[in-house]
Coordinates of C-alpha atoms in Angstrom, one line a residue:
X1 CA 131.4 78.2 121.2
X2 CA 132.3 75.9 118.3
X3 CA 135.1 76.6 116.3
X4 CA 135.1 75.8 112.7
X5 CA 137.3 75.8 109.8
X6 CA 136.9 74.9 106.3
X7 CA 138.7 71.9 104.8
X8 CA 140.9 72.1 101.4
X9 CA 137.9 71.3 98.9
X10 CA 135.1 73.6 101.0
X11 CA 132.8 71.0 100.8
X12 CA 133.4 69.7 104.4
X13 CA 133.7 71.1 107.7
X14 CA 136.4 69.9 109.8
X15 CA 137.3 69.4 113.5
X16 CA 140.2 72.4 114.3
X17 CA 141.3 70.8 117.0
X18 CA 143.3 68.3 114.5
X19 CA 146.7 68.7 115.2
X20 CA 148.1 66.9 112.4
X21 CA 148.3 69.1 108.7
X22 CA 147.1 67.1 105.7
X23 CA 150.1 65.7 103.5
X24 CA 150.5 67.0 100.0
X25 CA 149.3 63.7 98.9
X26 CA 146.4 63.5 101.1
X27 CA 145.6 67.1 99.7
X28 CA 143.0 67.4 97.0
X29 CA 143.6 69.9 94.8
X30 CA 142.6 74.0 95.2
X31 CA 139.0 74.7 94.3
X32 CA 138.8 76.9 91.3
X33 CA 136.5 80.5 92.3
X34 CA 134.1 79.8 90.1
X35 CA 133.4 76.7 92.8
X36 CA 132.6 79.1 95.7
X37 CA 129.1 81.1 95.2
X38 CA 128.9 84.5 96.4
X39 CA 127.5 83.6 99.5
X40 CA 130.2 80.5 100.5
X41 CA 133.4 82.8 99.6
X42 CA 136.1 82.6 102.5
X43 CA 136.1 85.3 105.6
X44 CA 137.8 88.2 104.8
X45 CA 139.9 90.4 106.8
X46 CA 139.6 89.5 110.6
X47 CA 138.1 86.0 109.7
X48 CA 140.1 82.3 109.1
X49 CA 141.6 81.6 105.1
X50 CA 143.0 78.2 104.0
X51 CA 146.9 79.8 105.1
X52 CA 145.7 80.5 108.7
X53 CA 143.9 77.2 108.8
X54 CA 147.2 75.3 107.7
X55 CA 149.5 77.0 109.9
X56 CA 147.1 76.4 113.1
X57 CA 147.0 72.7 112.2
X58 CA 151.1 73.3 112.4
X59 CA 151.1 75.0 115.6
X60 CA 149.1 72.7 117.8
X61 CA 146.5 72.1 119.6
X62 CA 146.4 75.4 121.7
X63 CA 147.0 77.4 118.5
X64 CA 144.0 76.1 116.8
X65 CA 141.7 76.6 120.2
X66 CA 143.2 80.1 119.9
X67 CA 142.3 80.4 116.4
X68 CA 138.8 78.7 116.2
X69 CA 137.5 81.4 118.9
X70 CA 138.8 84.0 117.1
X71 CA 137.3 82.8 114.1
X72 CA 134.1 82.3 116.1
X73 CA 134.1 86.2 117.4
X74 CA 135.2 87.3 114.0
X75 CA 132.9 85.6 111.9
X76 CA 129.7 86.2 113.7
X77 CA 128.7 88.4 111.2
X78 CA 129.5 86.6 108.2
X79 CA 127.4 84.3 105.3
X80 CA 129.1 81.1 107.5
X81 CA 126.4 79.9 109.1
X82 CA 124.2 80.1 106.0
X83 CA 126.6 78.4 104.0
X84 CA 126.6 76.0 106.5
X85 CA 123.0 75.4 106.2
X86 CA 123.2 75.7 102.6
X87 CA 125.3 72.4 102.3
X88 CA 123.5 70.5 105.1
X89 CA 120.0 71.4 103.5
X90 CA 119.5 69.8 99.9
X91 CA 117.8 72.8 97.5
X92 CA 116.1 70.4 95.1
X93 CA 113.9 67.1 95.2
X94 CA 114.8 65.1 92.3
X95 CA 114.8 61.9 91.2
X96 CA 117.8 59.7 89.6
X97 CA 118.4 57.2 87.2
X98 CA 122.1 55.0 86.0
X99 CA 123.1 55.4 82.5
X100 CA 122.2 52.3 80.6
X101 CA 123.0 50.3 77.8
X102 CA 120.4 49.0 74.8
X103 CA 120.5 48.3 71.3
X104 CA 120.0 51.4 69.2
X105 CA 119.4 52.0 65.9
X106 CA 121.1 54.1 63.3
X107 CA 118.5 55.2 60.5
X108 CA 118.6 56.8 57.2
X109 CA 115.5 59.2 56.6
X110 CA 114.4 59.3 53.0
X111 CA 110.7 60.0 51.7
X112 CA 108.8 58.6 48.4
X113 CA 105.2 57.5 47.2
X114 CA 103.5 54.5 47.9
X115 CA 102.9 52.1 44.8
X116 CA 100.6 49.1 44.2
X117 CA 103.1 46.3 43.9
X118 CA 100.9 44.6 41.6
X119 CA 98.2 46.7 39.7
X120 CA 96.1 44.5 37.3
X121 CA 94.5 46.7 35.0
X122 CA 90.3 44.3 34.0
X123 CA 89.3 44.7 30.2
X124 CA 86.0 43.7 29.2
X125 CA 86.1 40.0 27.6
X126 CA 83.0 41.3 25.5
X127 CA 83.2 44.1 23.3
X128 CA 80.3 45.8 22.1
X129 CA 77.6 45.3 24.9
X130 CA 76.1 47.7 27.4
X131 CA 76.6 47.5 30.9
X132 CA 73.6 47.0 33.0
X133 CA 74.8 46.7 36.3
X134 CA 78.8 47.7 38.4
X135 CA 78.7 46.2 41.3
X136 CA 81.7 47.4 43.6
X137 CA 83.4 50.4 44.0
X138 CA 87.1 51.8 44.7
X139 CA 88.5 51.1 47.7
X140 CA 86.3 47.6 47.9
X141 CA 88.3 44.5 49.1
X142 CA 87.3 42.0 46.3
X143 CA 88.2 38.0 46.1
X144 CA 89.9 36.3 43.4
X145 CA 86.1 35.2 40.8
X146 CA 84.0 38.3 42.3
X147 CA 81.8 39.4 39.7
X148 CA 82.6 43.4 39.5
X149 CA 80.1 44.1 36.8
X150 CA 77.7 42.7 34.2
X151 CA 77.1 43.5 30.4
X152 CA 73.9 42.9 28.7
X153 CA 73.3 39.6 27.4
X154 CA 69.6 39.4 25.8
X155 CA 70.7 38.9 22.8
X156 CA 72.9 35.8 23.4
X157 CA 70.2 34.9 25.7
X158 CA 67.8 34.3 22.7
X159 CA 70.3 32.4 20.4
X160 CA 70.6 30.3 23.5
X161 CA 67.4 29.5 23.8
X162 CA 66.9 29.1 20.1
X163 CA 70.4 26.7 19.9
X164 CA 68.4 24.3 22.6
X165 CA 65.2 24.2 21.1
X166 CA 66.8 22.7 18.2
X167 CA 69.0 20.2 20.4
X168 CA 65.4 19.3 21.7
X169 CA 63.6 18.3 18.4
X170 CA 67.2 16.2 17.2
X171 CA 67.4 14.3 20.6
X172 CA 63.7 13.3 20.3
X173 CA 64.3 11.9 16.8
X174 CA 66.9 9.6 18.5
X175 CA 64.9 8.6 21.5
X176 CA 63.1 5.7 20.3
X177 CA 66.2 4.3 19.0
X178 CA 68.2 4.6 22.3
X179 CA 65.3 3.1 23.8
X180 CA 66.0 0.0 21.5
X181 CA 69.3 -0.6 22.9
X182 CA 68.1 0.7 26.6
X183 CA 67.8 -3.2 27.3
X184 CA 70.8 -4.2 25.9
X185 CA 72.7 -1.9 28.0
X186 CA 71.1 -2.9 31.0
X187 CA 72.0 -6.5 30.1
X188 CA 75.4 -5.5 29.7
X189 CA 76.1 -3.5 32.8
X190 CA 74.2 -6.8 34.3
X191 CA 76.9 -9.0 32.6
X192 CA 79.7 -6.8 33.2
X193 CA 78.5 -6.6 37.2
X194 CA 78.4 -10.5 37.2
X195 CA 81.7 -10.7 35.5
X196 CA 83.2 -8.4 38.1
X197 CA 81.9 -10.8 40.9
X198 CA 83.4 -13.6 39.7
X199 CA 86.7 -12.2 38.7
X200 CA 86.7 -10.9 42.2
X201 CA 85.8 -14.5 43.7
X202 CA 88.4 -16.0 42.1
X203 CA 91.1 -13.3 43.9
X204 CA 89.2 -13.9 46.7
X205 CA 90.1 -17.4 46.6
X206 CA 93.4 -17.4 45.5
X207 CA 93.9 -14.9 48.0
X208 CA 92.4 -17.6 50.7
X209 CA 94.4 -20.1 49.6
X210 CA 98.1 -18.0 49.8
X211 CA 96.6 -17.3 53.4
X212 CA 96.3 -20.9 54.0
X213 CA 99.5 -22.0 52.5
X214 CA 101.0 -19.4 54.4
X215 CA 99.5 -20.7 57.7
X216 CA 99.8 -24.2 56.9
X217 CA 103.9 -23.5 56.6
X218 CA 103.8 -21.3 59.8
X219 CA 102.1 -23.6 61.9
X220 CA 104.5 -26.6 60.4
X221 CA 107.4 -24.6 61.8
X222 CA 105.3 -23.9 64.8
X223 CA 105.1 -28.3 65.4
X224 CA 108.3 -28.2 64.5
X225 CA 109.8 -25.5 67.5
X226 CA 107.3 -26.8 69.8
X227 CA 108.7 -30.5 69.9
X228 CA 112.4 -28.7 69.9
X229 CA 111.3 -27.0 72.9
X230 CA 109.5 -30.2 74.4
X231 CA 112.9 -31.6 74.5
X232 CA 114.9 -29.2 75.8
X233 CA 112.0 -29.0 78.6
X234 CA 112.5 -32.6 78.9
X235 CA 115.9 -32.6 79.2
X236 CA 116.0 -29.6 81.8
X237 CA 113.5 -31.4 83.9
X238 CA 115.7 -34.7 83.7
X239 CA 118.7 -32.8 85.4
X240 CA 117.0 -30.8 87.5
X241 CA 115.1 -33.9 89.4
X242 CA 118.6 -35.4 89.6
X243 CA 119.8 -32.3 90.9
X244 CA 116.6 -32.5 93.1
X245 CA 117.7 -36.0 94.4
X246 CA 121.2 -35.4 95.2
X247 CA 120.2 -32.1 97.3
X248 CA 121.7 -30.1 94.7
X249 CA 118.4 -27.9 94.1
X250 CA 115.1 -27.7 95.6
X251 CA 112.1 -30.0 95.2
X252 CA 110.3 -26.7 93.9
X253 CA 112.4 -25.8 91.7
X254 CA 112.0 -29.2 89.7
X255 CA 108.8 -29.2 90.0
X256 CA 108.7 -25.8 87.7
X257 CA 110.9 -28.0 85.2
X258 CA 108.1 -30.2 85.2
X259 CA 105.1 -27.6 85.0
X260 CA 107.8 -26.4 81.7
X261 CA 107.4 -29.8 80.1
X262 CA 103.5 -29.9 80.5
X263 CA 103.5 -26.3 78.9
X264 CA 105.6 -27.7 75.9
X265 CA 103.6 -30.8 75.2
X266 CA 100.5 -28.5 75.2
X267 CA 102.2 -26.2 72.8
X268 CA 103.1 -28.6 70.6
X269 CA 99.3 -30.7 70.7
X270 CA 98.1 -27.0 69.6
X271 CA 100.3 -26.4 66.7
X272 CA 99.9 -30.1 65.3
X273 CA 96.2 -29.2 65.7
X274 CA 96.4 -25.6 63.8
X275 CA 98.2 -27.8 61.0
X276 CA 95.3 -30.0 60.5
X277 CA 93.0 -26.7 60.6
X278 CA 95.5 -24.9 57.9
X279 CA 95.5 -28.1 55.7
X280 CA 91.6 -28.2 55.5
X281 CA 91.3 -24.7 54.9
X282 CA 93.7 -24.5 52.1
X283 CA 91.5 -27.5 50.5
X284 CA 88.5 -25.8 50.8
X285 CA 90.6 -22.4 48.8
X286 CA 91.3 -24.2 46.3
X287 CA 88.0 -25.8 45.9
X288 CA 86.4 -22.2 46.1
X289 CA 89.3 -21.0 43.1
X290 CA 87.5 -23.8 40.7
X291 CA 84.1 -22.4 41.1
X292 CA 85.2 -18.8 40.8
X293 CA 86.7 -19.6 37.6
X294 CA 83.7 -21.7 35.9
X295 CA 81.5 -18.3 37.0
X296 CA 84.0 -16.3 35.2
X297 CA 83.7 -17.8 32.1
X298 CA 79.9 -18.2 32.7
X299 CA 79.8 -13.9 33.1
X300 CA 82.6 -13.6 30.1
X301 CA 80.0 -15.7 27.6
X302 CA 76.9 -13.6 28.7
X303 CA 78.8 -10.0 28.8
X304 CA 79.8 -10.8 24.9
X305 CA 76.6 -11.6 23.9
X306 CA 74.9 -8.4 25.4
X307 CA 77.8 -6.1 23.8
X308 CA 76.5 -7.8 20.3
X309 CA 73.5 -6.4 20.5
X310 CA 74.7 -3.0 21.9
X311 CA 77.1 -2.4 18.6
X312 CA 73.8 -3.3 15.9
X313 CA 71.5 -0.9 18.0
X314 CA 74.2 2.1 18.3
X315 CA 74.6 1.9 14.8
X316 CA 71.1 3.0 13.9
X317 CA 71.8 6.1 15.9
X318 CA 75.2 7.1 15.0
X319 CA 73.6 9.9 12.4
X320 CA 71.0 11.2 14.4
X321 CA 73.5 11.4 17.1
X322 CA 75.7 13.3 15.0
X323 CA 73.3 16.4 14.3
X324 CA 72.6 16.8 18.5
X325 CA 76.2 17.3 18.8
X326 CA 76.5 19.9 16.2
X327 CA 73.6 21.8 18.3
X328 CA 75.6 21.1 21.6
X329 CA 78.8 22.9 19.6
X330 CA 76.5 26.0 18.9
X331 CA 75.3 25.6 23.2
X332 CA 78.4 25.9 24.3
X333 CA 79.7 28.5 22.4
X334 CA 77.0 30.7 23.2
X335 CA 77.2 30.0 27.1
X336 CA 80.7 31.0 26.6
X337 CA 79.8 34.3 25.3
X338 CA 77.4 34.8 28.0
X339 CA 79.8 33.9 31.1
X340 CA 82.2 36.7 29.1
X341 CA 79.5 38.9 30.0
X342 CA 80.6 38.5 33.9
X343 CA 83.7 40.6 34.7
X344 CA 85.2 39.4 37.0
X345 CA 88.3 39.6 39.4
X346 CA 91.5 37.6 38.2
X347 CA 92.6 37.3 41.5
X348 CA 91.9 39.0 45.4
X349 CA 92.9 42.8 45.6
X350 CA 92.0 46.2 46.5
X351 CA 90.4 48.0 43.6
X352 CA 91.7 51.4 42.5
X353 CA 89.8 52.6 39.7
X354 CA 86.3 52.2 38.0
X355 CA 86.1 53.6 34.5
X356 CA 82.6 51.2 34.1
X357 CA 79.5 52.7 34.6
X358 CA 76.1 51.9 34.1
X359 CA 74.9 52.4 30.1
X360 CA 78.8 52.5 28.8
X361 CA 79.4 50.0 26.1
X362 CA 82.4 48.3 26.3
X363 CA 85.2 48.0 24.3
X364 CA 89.0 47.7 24.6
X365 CA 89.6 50.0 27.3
X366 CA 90.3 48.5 31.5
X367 CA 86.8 48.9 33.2
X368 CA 88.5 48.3 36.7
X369 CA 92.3 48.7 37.9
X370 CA 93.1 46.0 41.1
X371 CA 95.6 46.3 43.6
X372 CA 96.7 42.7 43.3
X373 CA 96.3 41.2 46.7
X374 CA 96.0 44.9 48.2
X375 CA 99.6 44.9 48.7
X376 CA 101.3 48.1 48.6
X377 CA 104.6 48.8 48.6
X378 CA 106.7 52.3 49.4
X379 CA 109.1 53.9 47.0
X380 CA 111.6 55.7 48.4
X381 CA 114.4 57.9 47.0
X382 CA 117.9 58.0 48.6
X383 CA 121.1 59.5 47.5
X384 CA 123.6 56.9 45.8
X385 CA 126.3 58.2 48.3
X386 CA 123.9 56.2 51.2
X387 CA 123.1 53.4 49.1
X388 CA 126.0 50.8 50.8
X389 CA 124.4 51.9 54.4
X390 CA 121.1 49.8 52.9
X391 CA 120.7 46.2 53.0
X392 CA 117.3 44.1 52.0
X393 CA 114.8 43.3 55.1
X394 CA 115.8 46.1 56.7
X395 CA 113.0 47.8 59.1
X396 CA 111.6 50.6 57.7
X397 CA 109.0 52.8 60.1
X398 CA 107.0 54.7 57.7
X399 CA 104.8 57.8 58.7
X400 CA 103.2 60.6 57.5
X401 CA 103.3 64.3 58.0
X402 CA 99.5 64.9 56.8
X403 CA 98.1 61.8 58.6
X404 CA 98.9 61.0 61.7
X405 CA 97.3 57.5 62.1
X406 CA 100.1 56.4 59.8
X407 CA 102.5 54.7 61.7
X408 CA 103.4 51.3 60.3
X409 CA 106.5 49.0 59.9
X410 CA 108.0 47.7 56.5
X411 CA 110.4 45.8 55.4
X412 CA 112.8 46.6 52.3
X413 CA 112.6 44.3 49.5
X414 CA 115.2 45.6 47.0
X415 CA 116.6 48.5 45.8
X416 CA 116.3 49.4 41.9
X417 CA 119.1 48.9 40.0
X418 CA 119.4 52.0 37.9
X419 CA 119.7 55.5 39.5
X420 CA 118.3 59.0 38.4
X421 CA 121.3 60.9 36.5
X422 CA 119.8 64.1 37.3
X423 CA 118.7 63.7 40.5
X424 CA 121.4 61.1 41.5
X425 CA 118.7 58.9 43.6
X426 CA 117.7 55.2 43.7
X427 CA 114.6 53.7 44.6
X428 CA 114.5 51.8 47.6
X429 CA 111.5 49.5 47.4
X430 CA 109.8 48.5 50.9
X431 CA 107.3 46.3 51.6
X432 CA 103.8 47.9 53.4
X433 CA 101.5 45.7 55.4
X434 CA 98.0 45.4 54.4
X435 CA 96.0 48.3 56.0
X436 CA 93.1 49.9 55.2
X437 CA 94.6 53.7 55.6
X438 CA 97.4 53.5 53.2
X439 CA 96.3 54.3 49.2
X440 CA 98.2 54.6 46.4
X441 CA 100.1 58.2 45.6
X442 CA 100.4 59.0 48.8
X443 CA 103.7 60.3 49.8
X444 CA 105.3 59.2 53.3
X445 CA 108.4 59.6 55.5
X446 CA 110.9 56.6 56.2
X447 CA 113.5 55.9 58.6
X448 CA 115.3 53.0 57.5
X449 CA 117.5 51.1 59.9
X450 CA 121.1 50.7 58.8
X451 CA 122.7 49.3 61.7
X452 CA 121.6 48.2 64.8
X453 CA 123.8 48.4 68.2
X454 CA 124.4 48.7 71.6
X455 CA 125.0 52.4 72.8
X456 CA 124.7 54.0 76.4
X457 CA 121.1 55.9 76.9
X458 CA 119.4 58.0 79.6
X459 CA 115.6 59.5 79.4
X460 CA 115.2 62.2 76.7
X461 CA 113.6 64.1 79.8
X462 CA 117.2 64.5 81.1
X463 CA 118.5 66.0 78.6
X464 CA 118.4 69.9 79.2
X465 CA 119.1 71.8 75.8
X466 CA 121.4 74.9 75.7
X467 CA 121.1 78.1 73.8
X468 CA 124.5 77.2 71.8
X469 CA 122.4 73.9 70.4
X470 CA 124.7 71.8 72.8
X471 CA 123.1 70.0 75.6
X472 CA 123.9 68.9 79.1
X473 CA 122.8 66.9 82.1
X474 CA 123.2 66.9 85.8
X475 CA 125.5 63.8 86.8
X476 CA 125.1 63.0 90.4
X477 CA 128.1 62.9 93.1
X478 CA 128.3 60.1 95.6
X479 CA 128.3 63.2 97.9
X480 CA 124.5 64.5 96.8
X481 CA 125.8 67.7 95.0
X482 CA 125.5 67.2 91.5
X483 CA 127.9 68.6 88.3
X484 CA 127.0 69.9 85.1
X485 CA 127.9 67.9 82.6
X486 CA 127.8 68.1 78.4
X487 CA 126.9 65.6 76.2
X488 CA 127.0 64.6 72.8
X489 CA 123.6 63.0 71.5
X490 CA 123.1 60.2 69.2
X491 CA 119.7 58.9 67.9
X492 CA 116.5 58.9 70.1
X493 CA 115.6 55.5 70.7
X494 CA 111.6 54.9 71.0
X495 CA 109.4 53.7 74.5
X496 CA 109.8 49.8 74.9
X497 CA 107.4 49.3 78.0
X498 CA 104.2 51.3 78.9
X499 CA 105.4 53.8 80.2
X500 CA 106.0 55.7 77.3
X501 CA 108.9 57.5 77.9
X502 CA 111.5 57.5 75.3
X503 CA 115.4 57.2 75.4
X504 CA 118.1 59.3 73.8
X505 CA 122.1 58.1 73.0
X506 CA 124.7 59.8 74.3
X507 CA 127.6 59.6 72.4
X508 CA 130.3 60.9 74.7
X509 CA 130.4 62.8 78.3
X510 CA 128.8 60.6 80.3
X511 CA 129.9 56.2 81.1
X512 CA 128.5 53.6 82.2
X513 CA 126.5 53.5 85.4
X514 CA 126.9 57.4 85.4
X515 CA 123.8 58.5 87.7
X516 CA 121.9 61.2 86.3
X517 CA 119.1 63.7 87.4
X518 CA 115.8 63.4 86.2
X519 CA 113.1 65.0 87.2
X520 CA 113.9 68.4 88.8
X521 CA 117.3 69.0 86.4
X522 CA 115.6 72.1 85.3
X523 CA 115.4 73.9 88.8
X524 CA 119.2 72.8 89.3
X525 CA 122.8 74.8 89.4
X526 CA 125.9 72.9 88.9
X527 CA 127.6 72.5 92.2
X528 CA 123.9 72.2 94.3
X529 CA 123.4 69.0 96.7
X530 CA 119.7 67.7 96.4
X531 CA 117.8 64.6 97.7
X532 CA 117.3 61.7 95.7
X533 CA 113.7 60.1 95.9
X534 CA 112.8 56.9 93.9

């Protein structure tokens, strides 16, 4: 037989043979009944209670032997044993996680339409003429010079041709003339080449003979350090065979003085030598500056003489000359027309609209409406009251409740400075990336961040809801058993890592390295002892 009792929390089983009574301090406090399920209630009548307990612990040893076998013949018939079992045996396989920390952010949900931020509306720079050909739809992604459709231009393509026929029969009037002075052109650009060459030898030269000064004085200061070092070397060799003689220094040692002198004498042969080299070469410079300047004037007499007879011969076809440029004026107006008859893309964009189709004449109405750049940009309407919760570059996540492949990131850029007086809402302007899905007029959801902190969070998957709207976890006892516990929820926080599985605040009810049930909290009651698998 093994007597048992039940200690002050019921939660443990203890030895009856103890013979010393727990001290009020050592005393936990008295379970409330709604701690003891129906099953785990104390013996009645005939069994052991907390008082009989106590006062056995009082009365000794033999009183609790006494006691425990009573309790053991008394009891055999009782929900002990499967109480006992109960609390030994954990009733639920769950797993466990410790309350964290991250940053979370608050958001501010407000919805609006998406805008173009830029939307360049393309008029025809030719009014009056058909169009023959559109060449891009909406929705095409056009670059900046793209032609996006083409008017008829027959009739400017005959004045053209009519305009150069006459250029033709002026220029041919001229062409003997500028034949005439072909020669004398070609004697100038002769002259004007020699002239060049010459002026360009005589830099040359002058150049060569800076060079050559400049060496000549370098290599004069060069004699004039090498024979400073040759005596010092001299000198230092002098003491150091002295020193040599006396014992003072090694034999060696002098004789590296020595190898110093022979060095010095060779340095200073060499520079005397570069000398004579730098004066011959600035001779020859200066000879070479002479001749560059006699070919100079040589090229200068020939190049004025050429240019005479360029002036008499362009005189003869100044007036001829004159009528092909009144033809060219008449060319180039009418190839101006015709590239008018291109419309074309001011800049890179998304286009929007095509009012040009084929056989429409044009006139002062847009033909195309571009999304400059094809950026977008979301407007979205929040109360005034929320306006100081708003600052510009916030995140925005943006979505849609019609599409669901909308789910992009913005940024806000400003927010309007005048609000609705009826509606008491401003216009929050965010900034959409480029992406094919998103069109003007569509209207979208936004959360905007307003603040971003750190806040305590636990999986969303252990949160269990309650039918008063309040919800509630199951925080986990060093002991296994685990307590119902209600918490207050703050925002959801999205999946960071691949797992997918998001987070939810909790504002209040639960601290810092709390452990908390997972997977299983739905099968649990408060008060039930599991085991905790990773």
């Amino acid at each position: 037989m093994k007597p048992l009792s039940y200690d002050i929390d019921h939660n443990q089983r203890t030895n009856p043979d103890s013979s010393v009574p727990p001290t009020p301090e050592e005393s936990p406090p008295a379970a409330s009944p709604a701690e003891f399920p129906p099953e785990s209630e104390p013996p009645k009548a005939g069994g052991v209670n907390w008082k009989s307990i106590l006062i056995g612990v009082g009365l000794g040893i033999v009183l609790a032997g006494i006691g425990g076998r009573i309790f053991a013949e008394s009891s055999s018939d009782t929900p002990v044993a499967d109480t006992e079992e109960r609390e030994a045996n954990p009733s639920q396989t769950v797993t466990a996680v410790t309350v964290g920390q991250q940053a979370v952010n608050r958001t501010l949900n407000a919805s609006g339409t998406v805008q173009a931020y830029d939307l360049l509306p393309i008029l025809p720079r030719a009014t009056g003429l058909q169009i023959v050909d559109v060449r891009v739809r909406e929705g095409d992604l056009v670059g900046a010079g793209e032609i996006l459709a083409v008017l008829d231009d027959s009739v400017l393509q005959s004045q053209l041709s009519g305009a150069l026929s006459q250029i033709d029969s002026a220029r041919s009037s001229v062409g003997a003339a500028e034949a005439d002075i072909s020669q004398a052109q070609s004697a100038r650009s002769q002259a004007q080449a020699d002239l060049e060459r010459a002026r360009t030898g005589v830099r040359q030269a002058e150049s060569r003979v800076a060079q050559a000064e400049a060496s000549l004085t370098r290599n004069r200061a060069r004699v004039s350090q090498a024979r400073a070092n040759l005596e010092q070397s001299e000198r230092e060799y002098q003491r150091s065979q002295q020193l040599a003689n006396q014992g003072a220094i090694s034999q060696q040692e002098a004789e590296l003085r020595e190898r110093d002198v022979r060095t010095a004498r060779e340095e200073v042969n060499q520079a005397v030598e570069d000398v004579r080299v730098a004066e011959a070469e600035l001779e020859s410079a200066r000879a070479d500056v002479l001749n560059a300047q006699a070919n100079v004037q040589s090229s200068q007499a020939t190049l004025d003489s050429s240019l005479a007879g360029i002036e008499a011969a362009q005189a003869g076809v100044a007036n001829a000359q004159a009528g092909v440029q009144n033809q060219d004026a008449v060319v180039q107006e009418l190839e101006t027309r015709l590239n008018q008859t291109l419309v074309v893309a001011p800049q890179g964009g998304i286009v929007a609209e095509r009012q040009a189709r084929v056989g429409d004449v044009s006139g002062t109405n847009p033909l195309f409406t571009l999304i400059a750049q094809g950026q977008l940009e979301l407007q979205l309407q929040v109360p005034e009251t929320q306006l100081p919760l708003i600052r510009p570059g916030a995140p925005v996540q943006v979505r849609s409740d019609a599409d669901s492949r909308i789910n992009v990131q913005g940024r806000v850029r400003e927010i309007l400075p005048t609000i609705n007086p009826e509606t008491r809402q401003a216009t929050v302007v965010v900034d959409l990336p480029n992406d094919e899905i998103l069109r003007p007029g569509m209207f979208l959801a936004g959360e905007i961040v307003t603040e971003t902190r750190d806040g305590l969070t636990i999986p969303s998957a252990a949160v269990l809801p309650q039918p008063d709207g309040s919800a509630q976890v199951f925080r986990l006892n060093p002991d296994d058993t685990v307590t119902a516990t209600r918490i207050e929820l703050g925002e959801v926080v999205e999946a960071q890592d691949e797992s997918g599985e998001s987070q939810v605040e909790v504002l209040s009810g639960l601290e810092m390295g709390d452990r908390i049930v997972v997977s299983g909290a739905g099968f649990l009651n408060d008060g039930d002892r599991v085991r905790v698998v990773d």
